[in-house]
């Protein structure tokens, strides 16, 4: 069962689809001081039916009046269009053009729509409004909200059923690029302590698992241990003999920090300074100490100096220990040169070799060496793995999609946990309540944010969205302008009291497999344009297609397509 759409375009009035009255759409670009209005009505041809058109702007009421005479030239009609909260230059003339299916009006702005002064109208005017649609999606903001709650339960956004036990511990999910980070710190050759890099990554992979009582957050999902999930029966976790994570179940850290500390203490020379506490997202690691480390504190240097100058037995032992450490360091450096670049991970062996030492990894733990696991919401091609697949996690009550988890053929979660997507869950029974920490999350905004991030990383603004299960292409998207603003609605004879607010959107072109485009055509377009690929569940792709089609219908027919693709927008 597909969940009901939660991603209705936030810039659209609830009655925007009413074609019996005039409809309007405001558009603006971040780089231009122009506000454009598109005014249209079904079965109306303004170029022939709207004569003697006149415009009048009323800044005190935030209204734009459009007056014209009908075909008979006798009855005058006035249409009052609400103007969004922007700074319009009253001295500039109002420019307009009349087309067959719409009227276009352009107003000159004093400041661009993304100027801080315009963005902070409410705070400047001391107006208290809780517009979650304008809040930036931020993991830091989510963590602050969750920390302020005494105990957090997650609920299904559609049926309000409780999904989890009470949670009190929250952390930001560590980066999955463990190897890249380790190589940046220690180098990728064993001559530059690359062996230490290998062993750090291996220890991380060995201890990576979901911990009961700990909730990890990223930009689109929350990762929880299966022990914290209510109403969902996973197979017996002990049935898998190949997965025995070396993690203290009482700990609230997702890493075996003690093992990493032992690795760090073996690092020769001054290679990581005193910043190891922040390595790989670890909250706290015992400080790495070296006998002749130049980055040691003054107090430690003074203590060591006093110990060496003393005639006591302790000072003699300290001096001998320093010489012994020097000898061991020299021997390790020589061994490093002899066995240069011998660190490797065998495809058949379950051990990571490093200068004669080995870190034993179970078969499923080797999957974590390259950080394959993602958030499950939107999978990039580089994150795909032939060794495991992503399974849906459905609500036990209403069977709506709530998240996903990586698994093998036995359907057991690879890391002992699942990911719940923020757009489908709530931290209170009412998803629209003020206590919902994820109220500003929707499928549309999360997808738009991830799409732009992926486009910037891949240097491609052309994307094919594939079904993660069948691998068939279902959606084609081209990003035109990621920094647009807009809002839309319909007009009634009743007085409009709601204030219009321009919403940040991304202008895109799209087409879907349901629009008569077959998979072979989409595959050919992808190869020809070197488009990027992402993978999602089919129900999510259907939801996104509906959102794009809805936004496409908020413009006059002549403005709904370009270069054979449909023109639309995504809230960001």
PDB file of N, CA and C in Angstrom, residues 18-100:
ATOM      1  N   UNK A  18      -9.016  24.676  -8.588  1.00  0.00           N
ATOM      2  CA  UNK A  18     -10.343  25.111  -9.009  1.00  0.00           C
ATOM      3  C   UNK A  18     -10.209  25.899 -10.314  1.00  0.00           C
ATOM      4  N   UNK A  19     -10.715  25.316 -11.408  1.00  0.00           N
ATOM      5  CA  UNK A  19     -10.579  25.954 -12.720  1.00  0.00           C
ATOM      6  C   UNK A  19     -11.744  26.871 -13.060  1.00  0.00           C
ATOM      7  N   UNK A  20     -12.731  26.974 -12.165  1.00  0.00           N
ATOM      8  CA  UNK A  20     -13.885  27.816 -12.458  1.00  0.00           C
ATOM      9  C   UNK A  20     -13.626  29.283 -12.170  1.00  0.00           C
ATOM     10  N   UNK A  21     -12.492  29.592 -11.582  1.00  0.00           N
ATOM     11  CA  UNK A  21     -12.161  30.979 -11.274  1.00  0.00           C
ATOM     12  C   UNK A  21     -10.737  31.268 -11.752  1.00  0.00           C
ATOM     13  N   UNK A  22     -10.363  32.515 -11.644  1.00  0.00           N
ATOM     14  CA  UNK A  22      -9.018  32.923 -12.067  1.00  0.00           C
ATOM     15  C   UNK A  22      -7.968  32.303 -11.152  1.00  0.00           C
ATOM     16  N   UNK A  23      -6.895  31.873 -11.740  1.00  0.00           N
ATOM     17  CA  UNK A  23      -5.761  31.318 -11.001  1.00  0.00           C
ATOM     18  C   UNK A  23      -4.534  32.203 -11.225  1.00  0.00           C
ATOM     19  N   UNK A  24      -3.654  32.229 -10.243  1.00  0.00           N
ATOM     20  CA  UNK A  24      -2.460  33.063 -10.347  1.00  0.00           C
ATOM     21  C   UNK A  24      -1.237  32.283  -9.899  1.00  0.00           C
ATOM     22  N   UNK A  25      -0.095  32.697 -10.392  1.00  0.00           N
ATOM     23  CA  UNK A  25       1.189  32.121  -9.996  1.00  0.00           C
ATOM     24  C   UNK A  25       2.235  33.231  -9.988  1.00  0.00           C
ATOM     25  N   UNK A  26       2.881  33.419  -8.840  1.00  0.00           N
ATOM     26  CA  UNK A  26       3.959  34.397  -8.714  1.00  0.00           C
ATOM     27  C   UNK A  26       5.300  33.680  -8.843  1.00  0.00           C
ATOM     28  N   UNK A  27       6.218  34.273  -9.584  1.00  0.00           N
ATOM     29  CA  UNK A  27       7.543  33.682  -9.782  1.00  0.00           C
ATOM     30  C   UNK A  27       8.616  34.753  -9.622  1.00  0.00           C
ATOM     31  N   UNK A  28       9.761  34.354  -9.071  1.00  0.00           N
ATOM     32  CA  UNK A  28      10.908  35.256  -8.922  1.00  0.00           C
ATOM     33  C   UNK A  28      12.184  34.424  -8.943  1.00  0.00           C
ATOM     34  N   UNK A  29      13.275  35.087  -9.325  1.00  0.00           N
ATOM     35  CA  UNK A  29      14.592  34.459  -9.331  1.00  0.00           C
ATOM     36  C   UNK A  29      15.486  35.164  -8.318  1.00  0.00           C
ATOM     37  N   UNK A  30      16.355  34.398  -7.698  1.00  0.00           N
ATOM     38  CA  UNK A  30      17.226  34.973  -6.663  1.00  0.00           C
ATOM     39  C   UNK A  30      18.173  36.020  -7.229  1.00  0.00           C
ATOM     40  N   UNK A  31      18.540  35.906  -8.499  1.00  0.00           N
ATOM     41  CA  UNK A  31      19.544  36.805  -9.070  1.00  0.00           C
ATOM     42  C   UNK A  31      18.920  38.009  -9.771  1.00  0.00           C
ATOM     43  N   UNK A  32      17.579  38.097  -9.808  1.00  0.00           N
ATOM     44  CA  UNK A  32      16.916  39.185 -10.531  1.00  0.00           C
ATOM     45  C   UNK A  32      15.905  39.883  -9.628  1.00  0.00           C
ATOM     46  N   UNK A  33      15.809  41.195  -9.767  1.00  0.00           N
ATOM     47  CA  UNK A  33      14.872  41.986  -8.961  1.00  0.00           C
ATOM     48  C   UNK A  33      13.564  42.199  -9.728  1.00  0.00           C
ATOM     49  N   UNK A  34      13.008  41.102 -10.195  1.00  0.00           N
ATOM     50  CA  UNK A  34      11.752  41.137 -10.941  1.00  0.00           C
ATOM     51  C   UNK A  34      10.801  40.102 -10.342  1.00  0.00           C
ATOM     52  N   UNK A  35       9.551  40.533 -10.112  1.00  0.00           N
ATOM     53  CA  UNK A  35       8.502  39.628  -9.655  1.00  0.00           C
ATOM     54  C   UNK A  35       7.493  39.477 -10.791  1.00  0.00           C
ATOM     55  N   UNK A  36       7.251  38.239 -11.223  1.00  0.00           N
ATOM     56  CA  UNK A  36       6.389  37.996 -12.372  1.00  0.00           C
ATOM     57  C   UNK A  36       5.101  37.320 -11.936  1.00  0.00           C
ATOM     58  N   UNK A  37       3.984  37.810 -12.487  1.00  0.00           N
ATOM     59  CA  UNK A  37       2.662  37.238 -12.219  1.00  0.00           C
ATOM     60  C   UNK A  37       2.111  36.611 -13.490  1.00  0.00           C
ATOM     61  N   UNK A  38       1.594  35.389 -13.365  1.00  0.00           N
ATOM     62  CA  UNK A  38       0.875  34.720 -14.441  1.00  0.00           C
ATOM     63  C   UNK A  38      -0.572  34.570 -13.986  1.00  0.00           C
ATOM     64  N   UNK A  39      -1.485  35.212 -14.712  1.00  0.00           N
ATOM     65  CA  UNK A  39      -2.905  35.202 -14.373  1.00  0.00           C
ATOM     66  C   UNK A  39      -3.670  34.520 -15.500  1.00  0.00           C
ATOM     67  N   UNK A  40      -4.437  33.479 -15.174  1.00  0.00           N
ATOM     68  CA  UNK A  40      -5.110  32.715 -16.229  1.00  0.00           C
ATOM     69  C   UNK A  40      -6.387  32.077 -15.696  1.00  0.00           C
ATOM     70  N   UNK A  41      -7.235  31.676 -16.626  1.00  0.00           N
ATOM     71  CA  UNK A  41      -8.508  31.039 -16.304  1.00  0.00           C
ATOM     72  C   UNK A  41      -8.859  30.060 -17.406  1.00  0.00           C
ATOM     73  N   UNK A  42      -9.363  28.899 -17.001  1.00  0.00           N
ATOM     74  CA  UNK A  42      -9.709  27.872 -17.987  1.00  0.00           C
ATOM     75  C   UNK A  42     -10.804  28.383 -18.924  1.00  0.00           C
ATOM     76  N   UNK A  43     -10.697  27.997 -20.184  1.00  0.00           N
ATOM     77  CA  UNK A  43     -11.677  28.348 -21.217  1.00  0.00           C
ATOM     78  C   UNK A  43     -11.791  29.865 -21.409  1.00  0.00           C
ATOM     79  N   UNK A  44     -10.726  30.578 -21.109  1.00  0.00           N
ATOM     80  CA  UNK A  44     -10.700  32.033 -21.296  1.00  0.00           C
ATOM     81  C   UNK A  44      -9.497  32.394 -22.147  1.00  0.00           C
ATOM     82  N   UNK A  45      -9.740  33.241 -23.161  1.00  0.00           N
ATOM     83  CA  UNK A  45      -8.676  33.692 -24.046  1.00  0.00           C
ATOM     84  C   UNK A  45      -8.472  35.186 -23.839  1.00  0.00           C
ATOM     85  N   UNK A  46      -7.531  35.560 -22.957  1.00  0.00           N
ATOM     86  CA  UNK A  46      -7.359  36.978 -22.614  1.00  0.00           C
ATOM     87  C   UNK A  46      -7.074  37.869 -23.817  1.00  0.00           C
ATOM     88  N   UNK A  47      -6.334  37.385 -24.811  1.00  0.00           N
ATOM     89  CA  UNK A  47      -5.991  38.240 -25.949  1.00  0.00           C
ATOM     90  C   UNK A  47      -7.227  38.685 -26.724  1.00  0.00           C
ATOM     91  N   UNK A  48      -8.313  37.915 -26.635  1.00  0.00           N
ATOM     92  CA  UNK A  48      -9.537  38.272 -27.354  1.00  0.00           C
ATOM     93  C   UNK A  48     -10.661  38.727 -26.427  1.00  0.00           C
ATOM     94  N   UNK A  49     -10.640  38.284 -25.168  1.00  0.00           N
ATOM     95  CA  UNK A  49     -11.748  38.546 -24.256  1.00  0.00           C
ATOM     96  C   UNK A  49     -11.437  39.600 -23.196  1.00  0.00           C
ATOM     97  N   UNK A  50     -10.224  40.061 -23.107  1.00  0.00           N
ATOM     98  CA  UNK A  50      -9.849  41.054 -22.091  1.00  0.00           C
ATOM     99  C   UNK A  50      -9.349  42.319 -22.799  1.00  0.00           C
ATOM    100  N   UNK A  51     -10.224  43.279 -22.934  1.00  0.00           N
ATOM    101  CA  UNK A  51      -9.890  44.517 -23.628  1.00  0.00           C
ATOM    102  C   UNK A  51      -9.739  45.668 -22.631  1.00  0.00           C
ATOM    103  N   UNK A  52      -9.005  46.691 -23.049  1.00  0.00           N
ATOM    104  CA  UNK A  52      -8.764  47.879 -22.215  1.00  0.00           C
ATOM    105  C   UNK A  52      -8.237  47.469 -20.835  1.00  0.00           C
ATOM    106  N   UNK A  53      -7.227  46.657 -20.824  1.00  0.00           N
ATOM    107  CA  UNK A  53      -6.684  46.149 -19.563  1.00  0.00           C
ATOM    108  C   UNK A  53      -5.955  47.253 -18.805  1.00  0.00           C
ATOM    109  N   UNK A  54      -6.245  47.352 -17.506  1.00  0.00           N
ATOM    110  CA  UNK A  54      -5.613  48.351 -16.642  1.00  0.00           C
ATOM    111  C   UNK A  54      -5.112  47.677 -15.363  1.00  0.00           C
ATOM    112  N   UNK A  55      -3.994  48.180 -14.843  1.00  0.00           N
ATOM    113  CA  UNK A  55      -3.398  47.641 -13.621  1.00  0.00           C
ATOM    114  C   UNK A  55      -3.327  48.721 -12.558  1.00  0.00           C
ATOM    115  N   UNK A  56      -3.530  48.319 -11.320  1.00  0.00           N
ATOM    116  CA  UNK A  56      -3.437  49.246 -10.192  1.00  0.00           C
ATOM    117  C   UNK A  56      -2.881  48.499  -8.984  1.00  0.00           C
ATOM    118  N   UNK A  57      -1.775  48.998  -8.420  1.00  0.00           N
ATOM    119  CA  UNK A  57      -1.121  48.359  -7.284  1.00  0.00           C
ATOM    120  C   UNK A  57      -1.461  49.109  -6.001  1.00  0.00           C
ATOM    121  N   UNK A  58      -1.896  48.382  -4.969  1.00  0.00           N
ATOM    122  CA  UNK A  58      -2.255  48.959  -3.671  1.00  0.00           C
ATOM    123  C   UNK A  58      -1.307  48.397  -2.620  1.00  0.00           C
ATOM    124  N   UNK A  59      -0.187  49.084  -2.355  1.00  0.00           N
ATOM    125  CA  UNK A  59       0.804  48.533  -1.408  1.00  0.00           C
ATOM    126  C   UNK A  59       0.276  48.397   0.010  1.00  0.00           C
ATOM    127  N   UNK A  60      -0.648  49.276   0.449  1.00  0.00           N
ATOM    128  CA  UNK A  60      -1.158  49.180   1.809  1.00  0.00           C
ATOM    129  C   UNK A  60      -1.937  47.879   2.025  1.00  0.00           C
ATOM    130  N   UNK A  61      -2.630  47.416   0.991  1.00  0.00           N
ATOM    131  CA  UNK A  61      -3.423  46.195   1.101  1.00  0.00           C
ATOM    132  C   UNK A  61      -2.725  44.984   0.488  1.00  0.00           C
ATOM    133  N   UNK A  62      -1.542  45.196  -0.077  1.00  0.00           N
ATOM    134  CA  UNK A  62      -0.809  44.118  -0.759  1.00  0.00           C
ATOM    135  C   UNK A  62      -1.677  43.464  -1.824  1.00  0.00           C
ATOM    136  N   UNK A  63      -2.304  44.307  -2.646  1.00  0.00           N
ATOM    137  CA  UNK A  63      -3.185  43.826  -3.700  1.00  0.00           C
ATOM    138  C   UNK A  63      -2.819  44.459  -5.035  1.00  0.00           C
ATOM    139  N   UNK A  64      -2.986  43.672  -6.085  1.00  0.00           N
ATOM    140  CA  UNK A  64      -2.829  44.142  -7.451  1.00  0.00           C
ATOM    141  C   UNK A  64      -4.177  43.955  -8.152  1.00  0.00           C
ATOM    142  N   UNK A  65      -4.740  45.056  -8.637  1.00  0.00           N
ATOM    143  CA  UNK A  65      -6.042  45.002  -9.303  1.00  0.00           C
ATOM    144  C   UNK A  65      -5.852  45.004 -10.813  1.00  0.00           C
ATOM    145  N   UNK A  66      -6.450  44.013 -11.466  1.00  0.00           N
ATOM    146  CA  UNK A  66      -6.405  43.888 -12.918  1.00  0.00           C
ATOM    147  C   UNK A  66      -7.826  44.108 -13.437  1.00  0.00           C
ATOM    148  N   UNK A  67      -8.047  45.194 -14.188  1.00  0.00           N
ATOM    149  CA  UNK A  67      -9.375  45.539 -14.711  1.00  0.00           C
ATOM    150  C   UNK A  67      -9.375  45.444 -16.228  1.00  0.00           C
ATOM    151  N   UNK A  68     -10.503  44.971 -16.781  1.00  0.00           N
ATOM    152  CA  UNK A  68     -10.626  44.854 -18.234  1.00  0.00           C
ATOM    153  C   UNK A  68     -12.105  44.772 -18.602  1.00  0.00           C
ATOM    154  N   UNK A  69     -12.384  44.975 -19.858  1.00  0.00           N
ATOM    155  CA  UNK A  69     -13.739  44.866 -20.393  1.00  0.00           C
ATOM    156  C   UNK A  69     -13.848  43.593 -21.224  1.00  0.00           C
ATOM    157  N   UNK A  70     -15.050  43.037 -21.227  1.00  0.00           N
ATOM    158  CA  UNK A  70     -15.268  41.805 -21.957  1.00  0.00           C
ATOM    159  C   UNK A  70     -15.378  42.034 -23.442  1.00  0.00           C
ATOM    160  N   UNK A  71     -15.806  40.981 -24.169  1.00  0.00           N
ATOM    161  CA  UNK A  71     -15.903  41.057 -25.624  1.00  0.00           C
ATOM    162  C   UNK A  71     -16.913  42.102 -26.070  1.00  0.00           C
ATOM    163  N   UNK A  72     -17.965  42.256 -25.290  1.00  0.00           N
ATOM    164  CA  UNK A  72     -19.003  43.227 -25.663  1.00  0.00           C
ATOM    165  C   UNK A  72     -18.524  44.651 -25.464  1.00  0.00           C
ATOM    166  N   UNK A  73     -17.502  44.824 -24.635  1.00  0.00           N
ATOM    167  CA  UNK A  73     -16.955  46.148 -24.386  1.00  0.00           C
ATOM    168  C   UNK A  73     -17.792  46.989 -23.441  1.00  0.00           C
ATOM    169  N   UNK A  74     -18.733  46.381 -22.728  1.00  0.00           N
ATOM    170  CA  UNK A  74     -19.606  47.147 -21.842  1.00  0.00           C
ATOM    171  C   UNK A  74     -19.316  46.854 -20.376  1.00  0.00           C
ATOM    172  N   UNK A  75     -19.324  45.577 -19.969  1.00  0.00           N
ATOM    173  CA  UNK A  75     -19.130  45.198 -18.567  1.00  0.00           C
ATOM    174  C   UNK A  75     -17.645  45.206 -18.226  1.00  0.00           C
ATOM    175  N   UNK A  76     -17.324  45.899 -17.124  1.00  0.00           N
ATOM    176  CA  UNK A  76     -15.934  45.925 -16.652  1.00  0.00           C
ATOM    177  C   UNK A  76     -15.747  44.902 -15.539  1.00  0.00           C
ATOM    178  N   UNK A  77     -14.707  44.137 -15.646  1.00  0.00           N
ATOM    179  CA  UNK A  77     -14.378  43.109 -14.649  1.00  0.00           C
ATOM    180  C   UNK A  77     -13.078  43.475 -13.956  1.00  0.00           C
ATOM    181  N   UNK A  78     -13.079  43.311 -12.636  1.00  0.00           N
ATOM    182  CA  UNK A  78     -11.868  43.576 -11.841  1.00  0.00           C
ATOM    183  C   UNK A  78     -11.467  42.306 -11.101  1.00  0.00           C
ATOM    184  N   UNK A  79     -10.201  41.982 -11.211  1.00  0.00           N
ATOM    185  CA  UNK A  79      -9.638  40.818 -10.525  1.00  0.00           C
ATOM    186  C   UNK A  79      -8.580  41.312  -9.561  1.00  0.00           C
ATOM    187  N   UNK A  80      -8.769  41.019  -8.279  1.00  0.00           N
ATOM    188  CA  UNK A  80      -7.817  41.451  -7.258  1.00  0.00           C
ATOM    189  C   UNK A  80      -6.909  40.289  -6.877  1.00  0.00           C
ATOM    190  N   UNK A  81      -5.637  40.467  -7.113  1.00  0.00           N
ATOM    191  CA  UNK A  81      -4.646  39.419  -6.885  1.00  0.00           C
ATOM    192  C   UNK A  81      -3.804  39.783  -5.660  1.00  0.00           C
ATOM    193  N   UNK A  82      -3.718  38.927  -4.643  1.00  0.00           N
ATOM    194  CA  UNK A  82      -2.855  39.221  -3.488  1.00  0.00           C
ATOM    195  C   UNK A  82      -1.390  39.203  -3.894  1.00  0.00           C
ATOM    196  N   UNK A  83      -0.625  40.110  -3.329  1.00  0.00           N
ATOM    197  CA  UNK A  83       0.805  40.223  -3.635  1.00  0.00           C
ATOM    198  C   UNK A  83       1.602  39.656  -2.462  1.00  0.00           C
ATOM    199  N   UNK A  84       2.588  38.820  -2.717  1.00  0.00           N
ATOM    200  CA  UNK A  84       3.390  38.250  -1.626  1.00  0.00           C
ATOM    201  C   UNK A  84       4.209  39.312  -0.912  1.00  0.00           C
ATOM    202  N   UNK A  85       4.733  38.946   0.234  1.00  0.00           N
ATOM    203  CA  UNK A  85       5.499  39.888   1.061  1.00  0.00           C
ATOM    204  C   UNK A  85       6.896  40.092   0.478  1.00  0.00           C
ATOM    205  N   UNK A  86       7.007  41.105  -0.340  1.00  0.00           N
ATOM    206  CA  UNK A  86       8.279  41.506  -0.947  1.00  0.00           C
ATOM    207  C   UNK A  86       8.305  43.025  -0.981  1.00  0.00           C
ATOM    208  N   UNK A  87       9.465  43.586  -1.266  1.00  0.00           N
ATOM    209  CA  UNK A  87       9.616  45.040  -1.363  1.00  0.00           C
ATOM    210  C   UNK A  87       9.523  45.463  -2.826  1.00  0.00           C
ATOM    211  N   UNK A  88       8.377  45.995  -3.208  1.00  0.00           N
ATOM    212  CA  UNK A  88       8.134  46.409  -4.591  1.00  0.00           C
ATOM    213  C   UNK A  88       8.396  47.907  -4.727  1.00  0.00           C
ATOM    214  N   UNK A  89       9.025  48.278  -5.809  1.00  0.00           N
ATOM    215  CA  UNK A  89       9.310  49.677  -6.089  1.00  0.00           C
ATOM    216  C   UNK A  89       8.033  50.348  -6.609  1.00  0.00           C
ATOM    217  N   UNK A  90       7.406  51.231  -5.816  1.00  0.00           N
ATOM    218  CA  UNK A  90       6.140  51.844  -6.252  1.00  0.00           C
ATOM    219  C   UNK A  90       6.317  52.845  -7.385  1.00  0.00           C
ATOM    220  N   UNK A  91       7.536  53.332  -7.588  1.00  0.00           N
ATOM    221  CA  UNK A  91       7.784  54.319  -8.637  1.00  0.00           C
ATOM    222  C   UNK A  91       7.956  53.694 -10.013  1.00  0.00           C
ATOM    223  N   UNK A  92       8.245  52.420 -10.059  1.00  0.00           N
ATOM    224  CA  UNK A  92       8.467  51.748 -11.349  1.00  0.00           C
ATOM    225  C   UNK A  92       7.128  51.421 -12.008  1.00  0.00           C
ATOM    226  N   UNK A  93       7.049  51.537 -13.312  1.00  0.00           N
ATOM    227  CA  UNK A  93       5.792  51.224 -14.016  1.00  0.00           C
ATOM    228  C   UNK A  93       5.494  49.734 -13.972  1.00  0.00           C
ATOM    229  N   UNK A  94       4.210  49.395 -14.091  1.00  0.00           N
ATOM    230  CA  UNK A  94       3.773  48.003 -14.131  1.00  0.00           C
ATOM    231  C   UNK A  94       3.716  47.552 -15.586  1.00  0.00           C
ATOM    232  N   UNK A  95       4.544  46.601 -15.935  1.00  0.00           N
ATOM    233  CA  UNK A  95       4.587  46.096 -17.305  1.00  0.00           C
ATOM    234  C   UNK A  95       3.717  44.848 -17.428  1.00  0.00           C
ATOM    235  N   UNK A  96       2.988  44.752 -18.523  1.00  0.00           N
ATOM    236  CA  UNK A  96       2.139  43.579 -18.724  1.00  0.00           C
ATOM    237  C   UNK A  96       2.076  43.224 -20.208  1.00  0.00           C
ATOM    238  N   UNK A  97       1.771  41.954 -20.429  1.00  0.00           N
ATOM    239  CA  UNK A  97       1.545  41.438 -21.774  1.00  0.00           C
ATOM    240  C   UNK A  97       0.364  40.475 -21.724  1.00  0.00           C
ATOM    241  N   UNK A  98      -0.420  40.469 -22.795  1.00  0.00           N
ATOM    242  CA  UNK A  98      -1.601  39.616 -22.873  1.00  0.00           C
ATOM    243  C   UNK A  98      -1.373  38.525 -23.909  1.00  0.00           C
ATOM    244  N   UNK A  99      -1.558  37.270 -23.491  1.00  0.00           N
ATOM    245  CA  UNK A  99      -1.369  36.118 -24.379  1.00  0.00           C
ATOM    246  C   UNK A  99      -2.697  35.413 -24.570  1.00  0.00           C
ATOM    247  N   UNK A 100      -2.658  34.374 -25.370  1.00  0.00           N
ATOM    248  CA  UNK A 100      -3.889  33.637 -25.651  1.00  0.00           C
ATOM    249  C   UNK A 100      -4.448  32.936 -24.417  1.00  0.00           C
TER     250      UNK A 100
END
